[in-house]
JSON list of C-alpha atoms in Angstrom, two decimals:
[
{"chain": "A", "resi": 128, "resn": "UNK", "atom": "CA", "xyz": [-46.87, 67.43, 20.61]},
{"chain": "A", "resi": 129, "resn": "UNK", "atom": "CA", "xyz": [-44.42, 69.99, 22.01]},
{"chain": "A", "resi": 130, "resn": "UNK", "atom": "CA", "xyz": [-43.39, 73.45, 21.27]},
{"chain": "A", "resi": 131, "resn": "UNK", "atom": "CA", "xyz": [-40.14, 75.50, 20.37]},
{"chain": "A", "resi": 132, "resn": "UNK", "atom": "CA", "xyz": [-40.76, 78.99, 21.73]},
{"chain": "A", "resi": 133, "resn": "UNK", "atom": "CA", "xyz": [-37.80, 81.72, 20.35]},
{"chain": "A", "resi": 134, "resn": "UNK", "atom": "CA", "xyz": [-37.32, 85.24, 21.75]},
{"chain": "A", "resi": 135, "resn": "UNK", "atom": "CA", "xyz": [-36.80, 87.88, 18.18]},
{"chain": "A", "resi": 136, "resn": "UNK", "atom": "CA", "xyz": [-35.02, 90.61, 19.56]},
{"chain": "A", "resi": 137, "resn": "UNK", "atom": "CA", "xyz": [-32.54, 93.58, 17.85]},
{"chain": "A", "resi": 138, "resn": "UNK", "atom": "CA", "xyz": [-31.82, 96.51, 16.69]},
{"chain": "A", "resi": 139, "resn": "UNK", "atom": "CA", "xyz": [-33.42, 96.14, 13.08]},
{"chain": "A", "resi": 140, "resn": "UNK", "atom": "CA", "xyz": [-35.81, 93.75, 11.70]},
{"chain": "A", "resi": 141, "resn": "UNK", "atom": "CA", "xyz": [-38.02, 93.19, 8.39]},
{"chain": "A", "resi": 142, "resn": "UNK", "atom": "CA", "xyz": [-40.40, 90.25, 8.27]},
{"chain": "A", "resi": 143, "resn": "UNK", "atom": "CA", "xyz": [-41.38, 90.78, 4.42]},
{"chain": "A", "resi": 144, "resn": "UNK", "atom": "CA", "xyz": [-44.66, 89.04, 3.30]},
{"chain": "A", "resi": 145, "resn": "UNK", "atom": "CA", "xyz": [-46.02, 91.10, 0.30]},
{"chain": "A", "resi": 146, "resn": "UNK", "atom": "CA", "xyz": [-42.83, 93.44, -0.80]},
{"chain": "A", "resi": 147, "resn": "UNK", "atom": "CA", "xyz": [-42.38, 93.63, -4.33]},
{"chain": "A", "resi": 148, "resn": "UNK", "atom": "CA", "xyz": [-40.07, 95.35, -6.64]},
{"chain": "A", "resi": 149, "resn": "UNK", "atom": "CA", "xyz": [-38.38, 98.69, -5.63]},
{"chain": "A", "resi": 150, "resn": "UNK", "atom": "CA", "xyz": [-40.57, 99.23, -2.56]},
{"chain": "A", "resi": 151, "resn": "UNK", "atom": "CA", "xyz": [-39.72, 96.26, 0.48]},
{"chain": "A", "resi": 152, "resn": "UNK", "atom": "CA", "xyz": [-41.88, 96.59, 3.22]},
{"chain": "A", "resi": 153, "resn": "UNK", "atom": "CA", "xyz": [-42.60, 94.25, 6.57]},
{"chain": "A", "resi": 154, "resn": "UNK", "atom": "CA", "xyz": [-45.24, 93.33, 8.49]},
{"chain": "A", "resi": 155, "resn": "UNK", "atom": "CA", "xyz": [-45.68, 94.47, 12.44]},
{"chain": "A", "resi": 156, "resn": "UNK", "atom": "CA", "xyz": [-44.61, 90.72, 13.23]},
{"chain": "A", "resi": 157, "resn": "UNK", "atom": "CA", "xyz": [-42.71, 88.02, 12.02]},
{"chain": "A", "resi": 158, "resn": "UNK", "atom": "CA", "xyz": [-43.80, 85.93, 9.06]},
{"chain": "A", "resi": 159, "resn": "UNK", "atom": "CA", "xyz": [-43.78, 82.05, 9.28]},
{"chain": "A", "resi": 160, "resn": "UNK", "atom": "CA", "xyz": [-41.64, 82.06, 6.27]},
{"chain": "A", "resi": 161, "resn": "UNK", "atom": "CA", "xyz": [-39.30, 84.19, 8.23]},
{"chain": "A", "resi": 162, "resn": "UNK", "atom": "CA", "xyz": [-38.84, 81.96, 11.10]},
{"chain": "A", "resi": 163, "resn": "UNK", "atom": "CA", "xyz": [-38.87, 78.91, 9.16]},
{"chain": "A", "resi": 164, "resn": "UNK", "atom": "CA", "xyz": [-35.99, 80.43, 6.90]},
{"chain": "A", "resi": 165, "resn": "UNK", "atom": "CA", "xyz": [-34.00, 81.04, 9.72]},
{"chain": "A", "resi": 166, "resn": "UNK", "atom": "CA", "xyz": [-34.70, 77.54, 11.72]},
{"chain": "A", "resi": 167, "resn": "UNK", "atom": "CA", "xyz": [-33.54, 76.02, 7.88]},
{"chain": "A", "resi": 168, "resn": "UNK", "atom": "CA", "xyz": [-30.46, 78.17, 7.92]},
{"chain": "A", "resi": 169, "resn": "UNK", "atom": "CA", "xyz": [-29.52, 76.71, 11.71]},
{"chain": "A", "resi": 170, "resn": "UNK", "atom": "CA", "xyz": [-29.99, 73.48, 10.97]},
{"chain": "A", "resi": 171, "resn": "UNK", "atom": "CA", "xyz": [-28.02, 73.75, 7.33]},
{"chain": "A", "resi": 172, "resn": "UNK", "atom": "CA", "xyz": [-30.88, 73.39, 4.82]},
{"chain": "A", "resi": 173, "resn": "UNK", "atom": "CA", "xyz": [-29.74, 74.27, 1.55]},
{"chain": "A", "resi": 174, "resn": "UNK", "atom": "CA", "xyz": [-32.49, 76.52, 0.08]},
{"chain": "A", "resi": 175, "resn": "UNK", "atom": "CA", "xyz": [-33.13, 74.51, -2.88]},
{"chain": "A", "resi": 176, "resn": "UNK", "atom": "CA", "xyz": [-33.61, 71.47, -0.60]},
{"chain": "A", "resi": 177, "resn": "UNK", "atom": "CA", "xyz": [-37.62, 71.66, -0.52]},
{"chain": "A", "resi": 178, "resn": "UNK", "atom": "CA", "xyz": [-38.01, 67.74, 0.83]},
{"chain": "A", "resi": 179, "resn": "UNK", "atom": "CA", "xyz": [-35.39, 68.89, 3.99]},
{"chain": "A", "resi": 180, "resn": "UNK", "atom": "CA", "xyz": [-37.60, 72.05, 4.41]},
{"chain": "A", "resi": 181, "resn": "UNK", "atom": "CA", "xyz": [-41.14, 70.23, 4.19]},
{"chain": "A", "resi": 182, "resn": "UNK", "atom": "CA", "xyz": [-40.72, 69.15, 8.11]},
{"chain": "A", "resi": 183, "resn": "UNK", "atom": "CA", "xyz": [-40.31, 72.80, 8.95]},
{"chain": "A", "resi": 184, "resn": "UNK", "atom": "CA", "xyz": [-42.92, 74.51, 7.14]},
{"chain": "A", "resi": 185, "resn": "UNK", "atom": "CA", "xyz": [-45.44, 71.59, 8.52]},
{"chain": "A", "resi": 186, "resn": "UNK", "atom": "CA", "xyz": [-44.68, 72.74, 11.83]},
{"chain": "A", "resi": 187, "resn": "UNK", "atom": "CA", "xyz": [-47.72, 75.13, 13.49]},
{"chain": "A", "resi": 188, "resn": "UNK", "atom": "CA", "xyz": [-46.62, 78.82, 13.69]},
{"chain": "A", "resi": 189, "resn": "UNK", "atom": "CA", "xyz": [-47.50, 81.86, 16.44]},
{"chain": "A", "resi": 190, "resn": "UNK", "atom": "CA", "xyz": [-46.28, 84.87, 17.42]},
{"chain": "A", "resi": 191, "resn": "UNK", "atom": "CA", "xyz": [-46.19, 86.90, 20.63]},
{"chain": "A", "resi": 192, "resn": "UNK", "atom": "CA", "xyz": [-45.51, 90.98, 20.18]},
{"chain": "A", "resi": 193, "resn": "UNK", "atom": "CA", "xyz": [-43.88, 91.46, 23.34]},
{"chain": "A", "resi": 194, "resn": "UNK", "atom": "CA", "xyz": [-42.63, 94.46, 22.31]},
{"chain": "A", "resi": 195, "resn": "UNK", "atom": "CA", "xyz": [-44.19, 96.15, 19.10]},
{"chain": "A", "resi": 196, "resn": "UNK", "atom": "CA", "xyz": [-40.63, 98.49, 18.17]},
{"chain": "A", "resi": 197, "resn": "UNK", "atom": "CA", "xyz": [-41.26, 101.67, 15.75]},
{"chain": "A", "resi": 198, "resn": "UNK", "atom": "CA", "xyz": [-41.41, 101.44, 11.97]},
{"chain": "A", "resi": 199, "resn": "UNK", "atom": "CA", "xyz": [-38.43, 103.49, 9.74]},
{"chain": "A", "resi": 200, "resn": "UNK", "atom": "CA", "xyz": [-37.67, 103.65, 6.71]},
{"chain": "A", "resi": 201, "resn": "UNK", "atom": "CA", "xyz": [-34.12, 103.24, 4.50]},
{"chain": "A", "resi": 202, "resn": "UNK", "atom": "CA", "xyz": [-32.94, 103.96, 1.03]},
{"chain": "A", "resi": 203, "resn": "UNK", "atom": "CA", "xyz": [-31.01, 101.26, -0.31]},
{"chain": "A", "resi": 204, "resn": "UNK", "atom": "CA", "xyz": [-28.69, 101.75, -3.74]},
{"chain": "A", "resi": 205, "resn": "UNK", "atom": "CA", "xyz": [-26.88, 98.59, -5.21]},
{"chain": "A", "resi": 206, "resn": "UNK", "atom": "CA", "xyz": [-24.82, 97.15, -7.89]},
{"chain": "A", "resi": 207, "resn": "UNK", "atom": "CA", "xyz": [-25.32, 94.34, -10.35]},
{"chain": "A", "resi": 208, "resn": "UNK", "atom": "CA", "xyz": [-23.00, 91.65, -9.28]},
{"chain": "A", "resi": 209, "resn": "UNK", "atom": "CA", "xyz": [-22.04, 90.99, -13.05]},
{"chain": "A", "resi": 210, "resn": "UNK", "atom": "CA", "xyz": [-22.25, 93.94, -15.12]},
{"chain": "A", "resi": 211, "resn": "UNK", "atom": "CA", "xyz": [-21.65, 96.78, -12.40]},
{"chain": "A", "resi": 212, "resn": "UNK", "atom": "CA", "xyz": [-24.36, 98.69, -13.20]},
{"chain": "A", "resi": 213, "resn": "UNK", "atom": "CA", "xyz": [-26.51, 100.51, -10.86]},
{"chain": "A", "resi": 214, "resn": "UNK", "atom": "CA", "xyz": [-29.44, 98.77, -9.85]},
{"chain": "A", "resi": 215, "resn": "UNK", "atom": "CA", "xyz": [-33.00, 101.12, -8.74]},
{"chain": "A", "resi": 216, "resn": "UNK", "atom": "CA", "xyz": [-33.03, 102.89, -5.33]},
{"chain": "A", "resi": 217, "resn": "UNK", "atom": "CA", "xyz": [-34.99, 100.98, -3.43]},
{"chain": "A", "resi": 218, "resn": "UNK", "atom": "CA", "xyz": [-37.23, 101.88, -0.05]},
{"chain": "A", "resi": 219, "resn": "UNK", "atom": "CA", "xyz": [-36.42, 99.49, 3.06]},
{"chain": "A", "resi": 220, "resn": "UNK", "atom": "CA", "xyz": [-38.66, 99.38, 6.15]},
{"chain": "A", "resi": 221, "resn": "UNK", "atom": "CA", "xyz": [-37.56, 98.08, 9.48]},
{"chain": "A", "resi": 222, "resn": "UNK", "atom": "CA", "xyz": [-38.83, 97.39, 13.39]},
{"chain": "A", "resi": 223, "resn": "UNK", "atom": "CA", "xyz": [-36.54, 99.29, 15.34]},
{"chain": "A", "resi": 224, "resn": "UNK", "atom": "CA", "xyz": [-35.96, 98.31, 19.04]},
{"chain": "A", "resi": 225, "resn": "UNK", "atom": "CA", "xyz": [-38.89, 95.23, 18.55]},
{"chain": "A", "resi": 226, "resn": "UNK", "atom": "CA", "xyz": [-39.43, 92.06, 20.54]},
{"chain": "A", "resi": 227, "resn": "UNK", "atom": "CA", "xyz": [-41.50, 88.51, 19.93]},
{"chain": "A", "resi": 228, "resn": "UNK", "atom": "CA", "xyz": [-41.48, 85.64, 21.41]},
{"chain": "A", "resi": 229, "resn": "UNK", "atom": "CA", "xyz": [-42.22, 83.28, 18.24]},
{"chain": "A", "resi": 230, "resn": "UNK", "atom": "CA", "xyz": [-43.68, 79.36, 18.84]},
{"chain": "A", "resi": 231, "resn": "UNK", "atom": "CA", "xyz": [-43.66, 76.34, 16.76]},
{"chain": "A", "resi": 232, "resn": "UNK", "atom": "CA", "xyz": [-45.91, 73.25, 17.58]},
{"chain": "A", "resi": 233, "resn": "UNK", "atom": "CA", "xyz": [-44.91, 70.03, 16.27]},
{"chain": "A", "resi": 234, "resn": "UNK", "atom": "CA", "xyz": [-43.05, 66.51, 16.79]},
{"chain": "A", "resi": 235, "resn": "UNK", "atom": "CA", "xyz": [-41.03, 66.69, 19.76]},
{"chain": "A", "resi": 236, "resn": "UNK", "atom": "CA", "xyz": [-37.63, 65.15, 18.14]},
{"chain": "A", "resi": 237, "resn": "UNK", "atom": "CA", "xyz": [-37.92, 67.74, 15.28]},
{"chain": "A", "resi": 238, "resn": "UNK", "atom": "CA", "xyz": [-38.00, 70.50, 17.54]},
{"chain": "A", "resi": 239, "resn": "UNK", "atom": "CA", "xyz": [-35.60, 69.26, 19.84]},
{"chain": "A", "resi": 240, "resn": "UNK", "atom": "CA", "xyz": [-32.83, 69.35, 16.83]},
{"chain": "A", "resi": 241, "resn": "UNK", "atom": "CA", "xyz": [-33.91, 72.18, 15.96]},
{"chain": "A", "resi": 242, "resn": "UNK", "atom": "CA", "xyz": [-33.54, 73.71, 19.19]},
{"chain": "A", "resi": 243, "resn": "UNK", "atom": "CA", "xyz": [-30.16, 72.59, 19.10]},
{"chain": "A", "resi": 244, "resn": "UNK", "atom": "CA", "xyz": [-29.18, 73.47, 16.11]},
{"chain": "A", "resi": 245, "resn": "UNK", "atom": "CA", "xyz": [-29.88, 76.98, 17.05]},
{"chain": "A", "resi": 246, "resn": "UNK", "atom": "CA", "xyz": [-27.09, 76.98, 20.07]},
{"chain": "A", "resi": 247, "resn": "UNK", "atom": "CA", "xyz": [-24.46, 76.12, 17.33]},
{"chain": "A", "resi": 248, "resn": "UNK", "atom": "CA", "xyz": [-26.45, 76.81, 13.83]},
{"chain": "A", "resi": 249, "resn": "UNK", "atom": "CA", "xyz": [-24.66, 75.91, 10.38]},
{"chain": "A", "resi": 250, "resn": "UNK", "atom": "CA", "xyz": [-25.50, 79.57, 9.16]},
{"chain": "A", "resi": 251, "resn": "UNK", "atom": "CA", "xyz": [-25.89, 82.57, 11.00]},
{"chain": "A", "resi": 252, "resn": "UNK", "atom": "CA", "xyz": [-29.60, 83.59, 12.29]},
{"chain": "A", "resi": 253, "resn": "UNK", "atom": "CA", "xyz": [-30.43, 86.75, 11.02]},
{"chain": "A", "resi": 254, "resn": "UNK", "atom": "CA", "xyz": [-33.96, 88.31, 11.92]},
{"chain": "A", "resi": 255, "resn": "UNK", "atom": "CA", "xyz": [-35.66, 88.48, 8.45]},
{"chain": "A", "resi": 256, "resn": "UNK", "atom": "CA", "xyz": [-32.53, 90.23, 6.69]},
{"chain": "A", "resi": 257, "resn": "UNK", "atom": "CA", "xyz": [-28.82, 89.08, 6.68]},
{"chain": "A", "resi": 258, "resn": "UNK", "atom": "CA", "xyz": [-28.30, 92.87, 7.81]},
{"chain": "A", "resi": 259, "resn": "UNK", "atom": "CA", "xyz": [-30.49, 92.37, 11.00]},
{"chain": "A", "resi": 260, "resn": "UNK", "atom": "CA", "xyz": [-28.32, 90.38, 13.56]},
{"chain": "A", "resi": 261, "resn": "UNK", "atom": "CA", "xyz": [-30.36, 89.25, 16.39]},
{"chain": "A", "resi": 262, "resn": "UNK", "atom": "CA", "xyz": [-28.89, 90.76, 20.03]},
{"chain": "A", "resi": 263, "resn": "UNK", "atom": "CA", "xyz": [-30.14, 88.08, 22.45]},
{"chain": "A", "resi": 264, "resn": "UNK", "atom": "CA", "xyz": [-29.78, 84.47, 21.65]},
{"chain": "A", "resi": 265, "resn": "UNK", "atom": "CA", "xyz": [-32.66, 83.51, 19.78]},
{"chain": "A", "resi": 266, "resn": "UNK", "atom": "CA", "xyz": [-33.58, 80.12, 21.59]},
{"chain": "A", "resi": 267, "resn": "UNK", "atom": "CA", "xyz": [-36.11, 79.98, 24.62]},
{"chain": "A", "resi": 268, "resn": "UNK", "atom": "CA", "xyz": [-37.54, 76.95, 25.69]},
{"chain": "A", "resi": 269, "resn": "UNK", "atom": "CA", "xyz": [-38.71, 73.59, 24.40]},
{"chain": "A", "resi": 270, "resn": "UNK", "atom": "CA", "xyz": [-42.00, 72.68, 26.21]},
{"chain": "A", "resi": 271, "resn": "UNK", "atom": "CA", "xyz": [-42.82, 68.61, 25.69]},
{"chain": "A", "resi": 272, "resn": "UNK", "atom": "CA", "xyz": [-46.35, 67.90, 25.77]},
{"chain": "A", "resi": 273, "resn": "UNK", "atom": "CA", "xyz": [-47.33, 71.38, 25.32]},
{"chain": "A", "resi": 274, "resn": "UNK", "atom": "CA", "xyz": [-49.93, 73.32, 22.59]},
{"chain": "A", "resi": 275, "resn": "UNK", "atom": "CA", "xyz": [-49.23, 76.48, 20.99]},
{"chain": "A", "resi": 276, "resn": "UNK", "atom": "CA", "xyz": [-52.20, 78.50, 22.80]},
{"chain": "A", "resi": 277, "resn": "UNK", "atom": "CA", "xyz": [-50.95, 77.55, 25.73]},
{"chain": "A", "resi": 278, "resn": "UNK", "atom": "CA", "xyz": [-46.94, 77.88, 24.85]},
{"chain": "A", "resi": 279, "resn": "UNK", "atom": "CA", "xyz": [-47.71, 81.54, 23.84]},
{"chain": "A", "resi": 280, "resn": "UNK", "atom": "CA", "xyz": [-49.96, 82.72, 27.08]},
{"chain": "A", "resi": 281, "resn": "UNK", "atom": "CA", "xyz": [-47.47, 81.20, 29.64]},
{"chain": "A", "resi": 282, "resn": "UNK", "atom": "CA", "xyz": [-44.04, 82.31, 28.24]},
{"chain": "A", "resi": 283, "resn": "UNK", "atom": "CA", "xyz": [-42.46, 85.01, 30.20]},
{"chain": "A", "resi": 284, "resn": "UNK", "atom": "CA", "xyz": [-42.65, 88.42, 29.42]},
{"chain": "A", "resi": 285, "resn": "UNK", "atom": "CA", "xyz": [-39.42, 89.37, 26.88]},
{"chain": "A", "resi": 286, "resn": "UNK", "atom": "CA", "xyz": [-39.85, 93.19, 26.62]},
{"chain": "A", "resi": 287, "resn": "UNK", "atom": "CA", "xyz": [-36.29, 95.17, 27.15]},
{"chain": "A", "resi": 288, "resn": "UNK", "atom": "CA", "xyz": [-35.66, 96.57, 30.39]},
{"chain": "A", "resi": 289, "resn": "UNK", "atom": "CA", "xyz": [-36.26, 100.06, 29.63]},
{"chain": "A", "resi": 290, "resn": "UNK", "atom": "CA", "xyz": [-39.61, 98.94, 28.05]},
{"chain": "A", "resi": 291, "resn": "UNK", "atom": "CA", "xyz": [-40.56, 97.02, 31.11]},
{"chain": "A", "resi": 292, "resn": "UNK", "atom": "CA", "xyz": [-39.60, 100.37, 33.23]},
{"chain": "A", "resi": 293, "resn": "UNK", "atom": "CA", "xyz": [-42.53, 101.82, 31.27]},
{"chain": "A", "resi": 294, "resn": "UNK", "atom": "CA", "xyz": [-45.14, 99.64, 32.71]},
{"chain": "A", "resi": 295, "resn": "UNK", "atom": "CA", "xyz": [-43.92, 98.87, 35.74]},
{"chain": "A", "resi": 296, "resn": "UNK", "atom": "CA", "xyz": [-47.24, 100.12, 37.11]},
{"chain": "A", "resi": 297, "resn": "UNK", "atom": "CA", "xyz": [-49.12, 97.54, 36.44]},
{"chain": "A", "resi": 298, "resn": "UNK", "atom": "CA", "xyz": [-49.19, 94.20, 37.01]},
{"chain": "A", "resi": 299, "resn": "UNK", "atom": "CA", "xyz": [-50.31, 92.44, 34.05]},
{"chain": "A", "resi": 300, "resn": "UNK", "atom": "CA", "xyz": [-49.43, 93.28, 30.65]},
{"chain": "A", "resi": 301, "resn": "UNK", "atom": "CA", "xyz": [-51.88, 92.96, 27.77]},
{"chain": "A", "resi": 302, "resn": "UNK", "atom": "CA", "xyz": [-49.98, 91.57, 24.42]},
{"chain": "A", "resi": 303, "resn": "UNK", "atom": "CA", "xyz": [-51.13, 90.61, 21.08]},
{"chain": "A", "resi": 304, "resn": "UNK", "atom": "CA", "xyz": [-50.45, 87.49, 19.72]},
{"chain": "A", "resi": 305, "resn": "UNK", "atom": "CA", "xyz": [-50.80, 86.16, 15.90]},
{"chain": "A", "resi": 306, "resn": "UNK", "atom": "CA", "xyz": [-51.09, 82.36, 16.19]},
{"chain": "A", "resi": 307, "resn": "UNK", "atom": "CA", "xyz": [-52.43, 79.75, 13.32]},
{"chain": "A", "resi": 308, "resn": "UNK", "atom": "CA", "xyz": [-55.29, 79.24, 13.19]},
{"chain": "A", "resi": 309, "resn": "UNK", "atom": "CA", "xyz": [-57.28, 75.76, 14.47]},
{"chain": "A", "resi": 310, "resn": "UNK", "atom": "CA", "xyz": [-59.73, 74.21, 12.36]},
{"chain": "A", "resi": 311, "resn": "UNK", "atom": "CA", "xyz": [-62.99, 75.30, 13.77]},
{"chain": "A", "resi": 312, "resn": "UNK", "atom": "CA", "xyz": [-61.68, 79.21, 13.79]},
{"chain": "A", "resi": 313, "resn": "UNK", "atom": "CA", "xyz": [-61.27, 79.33, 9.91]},
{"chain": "A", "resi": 314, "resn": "UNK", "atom": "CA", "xyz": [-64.23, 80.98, 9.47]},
{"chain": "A", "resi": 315, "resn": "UNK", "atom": "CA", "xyz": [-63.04, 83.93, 11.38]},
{"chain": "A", "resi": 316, "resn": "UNK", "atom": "CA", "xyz": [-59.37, 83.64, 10.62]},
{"chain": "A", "resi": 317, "resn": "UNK", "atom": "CA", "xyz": [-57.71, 86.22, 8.14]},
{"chain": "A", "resi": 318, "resn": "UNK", "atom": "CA", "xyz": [-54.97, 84.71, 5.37]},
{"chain": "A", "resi": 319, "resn": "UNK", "atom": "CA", "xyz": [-51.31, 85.34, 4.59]},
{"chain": "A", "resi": 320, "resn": "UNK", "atom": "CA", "xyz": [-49.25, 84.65, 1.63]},
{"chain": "A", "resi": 321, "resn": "UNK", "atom": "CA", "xyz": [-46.32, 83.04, 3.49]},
{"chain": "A", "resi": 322, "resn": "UNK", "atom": "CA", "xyz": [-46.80, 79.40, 4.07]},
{"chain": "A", "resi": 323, "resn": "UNK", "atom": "CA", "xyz": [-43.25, 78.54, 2.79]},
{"chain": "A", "resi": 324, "resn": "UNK", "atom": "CA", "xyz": [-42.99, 75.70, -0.36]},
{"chain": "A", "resi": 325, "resn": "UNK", "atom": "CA", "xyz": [-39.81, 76.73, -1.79]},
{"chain": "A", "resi": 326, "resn": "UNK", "atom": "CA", "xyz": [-36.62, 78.90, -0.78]},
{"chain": "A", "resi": 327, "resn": "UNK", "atom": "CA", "xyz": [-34.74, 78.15, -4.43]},
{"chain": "A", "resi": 328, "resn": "UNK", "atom": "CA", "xyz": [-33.57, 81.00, -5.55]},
{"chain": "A", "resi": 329, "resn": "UNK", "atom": "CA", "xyz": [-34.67, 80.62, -9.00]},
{"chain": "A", "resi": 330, "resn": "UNK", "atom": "CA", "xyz": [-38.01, 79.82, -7.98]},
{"chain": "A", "resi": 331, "resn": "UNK", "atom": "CA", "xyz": [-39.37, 80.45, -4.49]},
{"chain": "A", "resi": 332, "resn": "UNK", "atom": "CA", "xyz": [-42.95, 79.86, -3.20]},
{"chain": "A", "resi": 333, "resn": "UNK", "atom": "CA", "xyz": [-45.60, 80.32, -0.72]},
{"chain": "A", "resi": 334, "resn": "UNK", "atom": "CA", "xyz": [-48.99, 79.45, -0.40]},
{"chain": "A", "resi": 335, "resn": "UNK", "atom": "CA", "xyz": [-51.66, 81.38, 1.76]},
{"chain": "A", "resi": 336, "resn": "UNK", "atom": "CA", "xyz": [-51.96, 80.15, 5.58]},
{"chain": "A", "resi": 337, "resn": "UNK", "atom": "CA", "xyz": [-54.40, 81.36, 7.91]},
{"chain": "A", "resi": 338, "resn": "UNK", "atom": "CA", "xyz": [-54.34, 82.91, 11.57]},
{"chain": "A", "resi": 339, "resn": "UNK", "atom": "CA", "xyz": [-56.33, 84.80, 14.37]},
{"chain": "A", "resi": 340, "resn": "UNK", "atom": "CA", "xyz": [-55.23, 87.33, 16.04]},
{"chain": "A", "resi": 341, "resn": "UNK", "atom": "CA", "xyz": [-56.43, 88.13, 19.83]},
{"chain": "A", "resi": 342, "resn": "UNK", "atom": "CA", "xyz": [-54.74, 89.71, 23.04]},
{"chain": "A", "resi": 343, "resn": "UNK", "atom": "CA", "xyz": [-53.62, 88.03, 26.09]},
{"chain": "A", "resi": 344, "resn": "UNK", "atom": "CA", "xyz": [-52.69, 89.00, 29.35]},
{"chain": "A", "resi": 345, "resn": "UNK", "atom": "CA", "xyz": [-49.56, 88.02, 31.74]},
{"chain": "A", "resi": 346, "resn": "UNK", "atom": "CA", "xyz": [-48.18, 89.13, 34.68]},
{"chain": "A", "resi": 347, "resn": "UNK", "atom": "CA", "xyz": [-45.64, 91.80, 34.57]},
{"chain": "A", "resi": 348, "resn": "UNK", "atom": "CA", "xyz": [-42.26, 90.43, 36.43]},
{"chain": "A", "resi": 349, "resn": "UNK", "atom": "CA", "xyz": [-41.08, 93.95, 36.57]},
{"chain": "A", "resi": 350, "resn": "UNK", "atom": "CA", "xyz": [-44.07, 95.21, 38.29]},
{"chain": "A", "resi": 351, "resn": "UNK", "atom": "CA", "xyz": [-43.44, 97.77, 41.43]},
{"chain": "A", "resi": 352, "resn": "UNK", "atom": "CA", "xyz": [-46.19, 98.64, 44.35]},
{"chain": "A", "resi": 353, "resn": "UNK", "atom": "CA", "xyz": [-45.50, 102.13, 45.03]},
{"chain": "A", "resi": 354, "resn": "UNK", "atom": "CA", "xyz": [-46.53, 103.75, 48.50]},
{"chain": "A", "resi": 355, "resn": "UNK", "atom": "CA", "xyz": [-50.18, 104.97, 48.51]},
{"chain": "A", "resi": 356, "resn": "UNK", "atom": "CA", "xyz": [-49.93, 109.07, 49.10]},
{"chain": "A", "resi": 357, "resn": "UNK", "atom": "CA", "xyz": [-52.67, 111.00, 50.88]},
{"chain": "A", "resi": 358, "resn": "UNK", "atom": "CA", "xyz": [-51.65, 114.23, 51.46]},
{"chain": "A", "resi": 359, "resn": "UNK", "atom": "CA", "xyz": [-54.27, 114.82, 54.23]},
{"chain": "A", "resi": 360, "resn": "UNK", "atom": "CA", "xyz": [-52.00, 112.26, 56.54]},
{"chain": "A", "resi": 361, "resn": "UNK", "atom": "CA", "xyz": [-49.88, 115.43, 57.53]},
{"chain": "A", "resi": 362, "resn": "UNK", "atom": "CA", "xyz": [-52.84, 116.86, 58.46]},
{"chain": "A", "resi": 363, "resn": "UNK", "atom": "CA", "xyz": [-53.83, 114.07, 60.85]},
{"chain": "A", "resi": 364, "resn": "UNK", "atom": "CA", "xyz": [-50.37, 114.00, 62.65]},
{"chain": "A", "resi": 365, "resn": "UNK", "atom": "CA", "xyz": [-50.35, 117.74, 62.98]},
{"chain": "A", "resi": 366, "resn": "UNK", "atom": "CA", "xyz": [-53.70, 117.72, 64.83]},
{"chain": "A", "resi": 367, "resn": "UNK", "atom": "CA", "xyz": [-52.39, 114.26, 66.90]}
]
């Protein structure tokens, strides 16, 4: 097995899992069906081409939040492409300012095209909407002969710099990472509807997956020692 790790970083995301109707919300990390949408778009499968897409979705899915960003909230008005007619104002929620580092465990030639196909993809990643660019270039590493515990604990810390600046005190950071879950943790494991099927626009699909959720810790590459102060020390020399 190996893994595809990805760094999700921009201005604006939405990782939808649940959103419905006039009200689109996301979730506080990215969706499998997210990712795998926008590893199909790379690689240039059409979204009614469920047997090109059934690789993909097989693959094993985590997620790293390096980086947790800030929820807002848009209003979004439209027009019906035929008739012209003004469609509902809708609410839009975003991550502003958010990092992951997403993994995929799977068969190494699989990931390996995919991995390419992300350094010159077919269709342009977008990060869960086609109006959220990513700002970094989405691919990371491929690790051969690697699991996705593993993949996700020892990947380098992806936080912007100004984040990193925040906690430069310490020297291990503490993140939370979303990961599928193994067979012997179902019991414990908590469901989501977004195990991708279909992408057809006429009829998509998903069926429930499970994961786990737990924290890990890494070391902080930005971390800085600062002098130890004791104010008495003045005291000492004046008296030397």
């Amino acid at each position: 097995m190996s893994v595809l790790t990805l760094r999700l970083a921009g201005p604006l995301q939405s990782w939808g899992a649940s959103a419905r109707f006039t009200r689109r919300t996301t979730e506080s990390a990215p969706t499998k069906s997210g990712v795998i949408g926008l590893l199909a778009a790379a690689a240039g499968i059409e979204r009614g081409d469920d047997n090109a897409l059934n690789p993909l979705a097989a693959l094993r899915f985590g997620v790293r939040i390096d980086q947790p960003g800030t929820r807002v909230r848009d209003f979004h008005t439209a027009h019906h492409g035929v008739t012209g007619k003004s469609m509902p104002l809708s609410e839009r929620f975003y991550l502003a300012d958010a990092v992951f580092v997403a993994a995929l465990e799977g068969d190494h030639h699989l990931l390996s095209e995919l991995h390419a196909a992300l350094r010159a993809p077919v269709y342009p990643p977008f990060l869960g909407r086609r109006s959220c660019p990513p700002s970094l270039p989405i691919e990371l590493s491929l690790h051969d002969q690697a699991n996705l515990k593993d993949a996700l604990n020892d990947e380098v810390w992806q936080a912007s710099p100004w984040y990193r600046k925040q906690h430069r005190g310490h020297n291990e950071i503490e993140l939370t990472v979303l990961r599928e879950a193994d067979d012997q943790e179902h019991a414990s494991a908590d469901t989501l509807r977004d195990q991708p099927l279909s992408f057809a626009a006429a009829h998509r699909r998903h069926a429930l997956r499970t994961h786990v959720s737990y924290s890990v810790r890494i070391p902080n590459p930005s971390v800085r020692h600062l002098p130890r102060h004791d104010p008495f020390d003045a005291l000492d020399e004046e008296s030397a």
